[in-house]
Short mmCIF file of C-alpha atoms in Angstrom, two decimals:
data_model
loop_
_atom_site.label_atom_id
_atom_site.label_comp_id
_atom_site.label_asym_id
_atom_site.label_seq_id
_atom_site.Cartn_x
_atom_site.Cartn_y
_atom_site.Cartn_z
CA MET N 13 17.90 -93.73 13.00
CA ILE N 14 17.79 -90.62 10.85
CA THR N 15 20.54 -88.17 11.79
CA THR N 16 20.93 -84.74 10.27
CA THR N 17 22.46 -81.35 10.87
CA LEU N 18 19.21 -79.79 9.64
CA GLU N 19 16.42 -78.52 11.92
CA THR N 20 13.87 -80.75 10.15
CA VAL N 21 13.76 -83.79 7.92
CA PRO N 22 12.48 -82.68 4.51
CA GLY N 23 9.09 -84.21 3.74
CA LYS N 24 8.52 -85.43 7.30
CA SER N 25 6.65 -83.98 10.27
CA ILE N 26 7.93 -83.94 13.84
CA THR N 27 5.33 -85.62 16.04
CA HIS N 28 7.23 -85.87 19.32
CA HIS N 29 10.24 -84.12 20.84
CA PHE N 30 12.31 -85.85 23.54
CA GLY N 31 14.86 -83.11 24.10
CA ILE N 32 18.62 -83.13 23.85
CA VAL N 33 20.54 -86.37 23.57
CA GLN N 34 24.29 -86.66 23.78
CA GLY N 35 27.13 -89.09 23.65
CA SER N 36 30.70 -88.47 24.68
CA THR N 37 34.05 -90.11 25.10
CA VAL N 38 37.28 -88.97 26.71
CA ARG N 39 40.46 -90.11 25.03
CA ALA N 40 44.09 -89.72 26.01
CA LYS N 41 47.03 -89.41 23.66
CA HIS N 42 49.28 -92.43 23.21
CA ILE N 43 53.03 -92.02 23.85
CA GLY N 44 53.83 -93.53 20.43
CA ARG N 45 51.48 -91.08 18.74
CA ASP N 46 53.03 -88.22 20.69
CA PHE N 47 56.52 -89.19 19.54
CA ALA N 48 55.41 -89.49 15.91
CA ALA N 49 53.60 -86.13 16.18
CA SER N 50 56.70 -84.41 17.51
CA LEU N 51 58.67 -85.68 14.49
CA LYS N 52 55.93 -84.47 12.12
CA ASN N 53 56.13 -81.03 13.73
CA ILE N 54 59.69 -80.82 12.42
CA VAL N 55 59.01 -81.90 8.83
CA GLY N 56 55.30 -81.09 8.50
CA GLY N 57 52.43 -83.21 7.28
CA GLU N 58 49.31 -84.89 8.57
CA LEU N 59 49.36 -86.35 12.08
CA ARG N 60 47.70 -89.62 11.05
CA GLY N 61 47.75 -91.10 14.55
CA TYR N 62 45.77 -88.13 15.87
CA SER N 63 43.46 -88.12 12.85
CA GLU N 64 42.63 -91.79 13.53
CA LEU N 65 42.16 -91.11 17.25
CA LEU N 66 39.73 -88.25 16.58
CA SER N 67 37.84 -90.24 13.96
CA GLU N 68 37.40 -93.17 16.38
CA SER N 69 36.35 -90.77 19.14
CA ARG N 70 33.72 -89.04 16.97
CA LYS N 71 32.32 -92.42 15.90
CA GLU N 72 32.06 -93.62 19.51
CA ALA N 73 30.41 -90.39 20.72
CA PHE N 74 27.99 -90.49 17.75
CA GLU N 75 27.02 -94.11 18.48
CA ARG N 76 26.42 -93.30 22.17
CA MET N 77 24.18 -90.39 21.19
CA ILE N 78 22.15 -92.72 18.95
CA GLU N 79 21.85 -95.27 21.78
CA GLN N 80 20.45 -92.58 24.08
CA ALA N 81 17.93 -91.42 21.44
CA THR N 82 16.86 -95.01 20.74
CA ALA N 83 16.29 -95.63 24.46
CA LYS N 84 13.95 -92.61 24.55
CA GLY N 85 11.94 -93.91 21.58
CA ALA N 86 13.20 -91.46 18.95
CA ASN N 87 13.61 -92.35 15.29
CA ALA N 88 15.58 -89.22 14.34
CA ILE N 89 18.14 -86.80 15.75
CA LEU N 90 18.09 -83.25 14.44
CA ASN N 91 20.72 -80.49 14.61
CA VAL N 92 23.55 -82.95 15.21
CA ARG N 93 26.73 -81.21 16.32
CA PHE N 94 30.17 -82.17 17.61
CA SER N 95 32.21 -80.39 20.23
CA THR N 96 35.59 -81.02 21.82
CA SER N 97 37.18 -79.83 25.02
CA SER N 98 40.38 -80.46 26.91
CA VAL N 99 39.79 -82.42 30.10
CA THR N 100 43.38 -82.52 31.29
CA GLN N 101 46.78 -82.29 29.67
CA GLY N 102 46.88 -85.04 27.06
CA ALA N 103 43.16 -85.95 27.24
CA SER N 104 40.19 -84.52 25.38
CA GLU N 105 36.44 -85.07 25.38
CA ILE N 106 34.53 -85.44 22.12
CA LEU N 107 30.80 -84.71 22.46
CA ALA N 108 28.05 -85.43 19.94
CA TYR N 109 24.64 -83.91 20.62
CA GLY N 110 21.32 -83.15 18.98
CA SER N 111 17.54 -83.11 19.43
CA ALA N 112 15.82 -86.50 19.65
CA VAL N 113 12.46 -86.59 17.87
CA VAL N 114 9.92 -88.85 16.23
CA VAL N 115 9.24 -88.00 12.59
CA GLU N 116 6.52 -89.38 10.31
#
């Protein structure tokens, strides 16, 4: 699966457009990560627990988007973007979305 943030794939033609595909996941903070984050707020520095959580979430959302595009028969996803939103206190949604197409 070709994935890109571009509107086209250089050197290839779009032959079919399937529309928007998306993948998402909702993740909650872990009490241990919250405690470590509160300590980091005092001394400063990277919140590694949250960085790992967001990285895992983006990967899962991205993979779900690819699964949806594959099921539609696409071989590329254009204009790939990520978005996040708060679902409830302590839980956030990570969304990956783009345009599923066939390129030749």
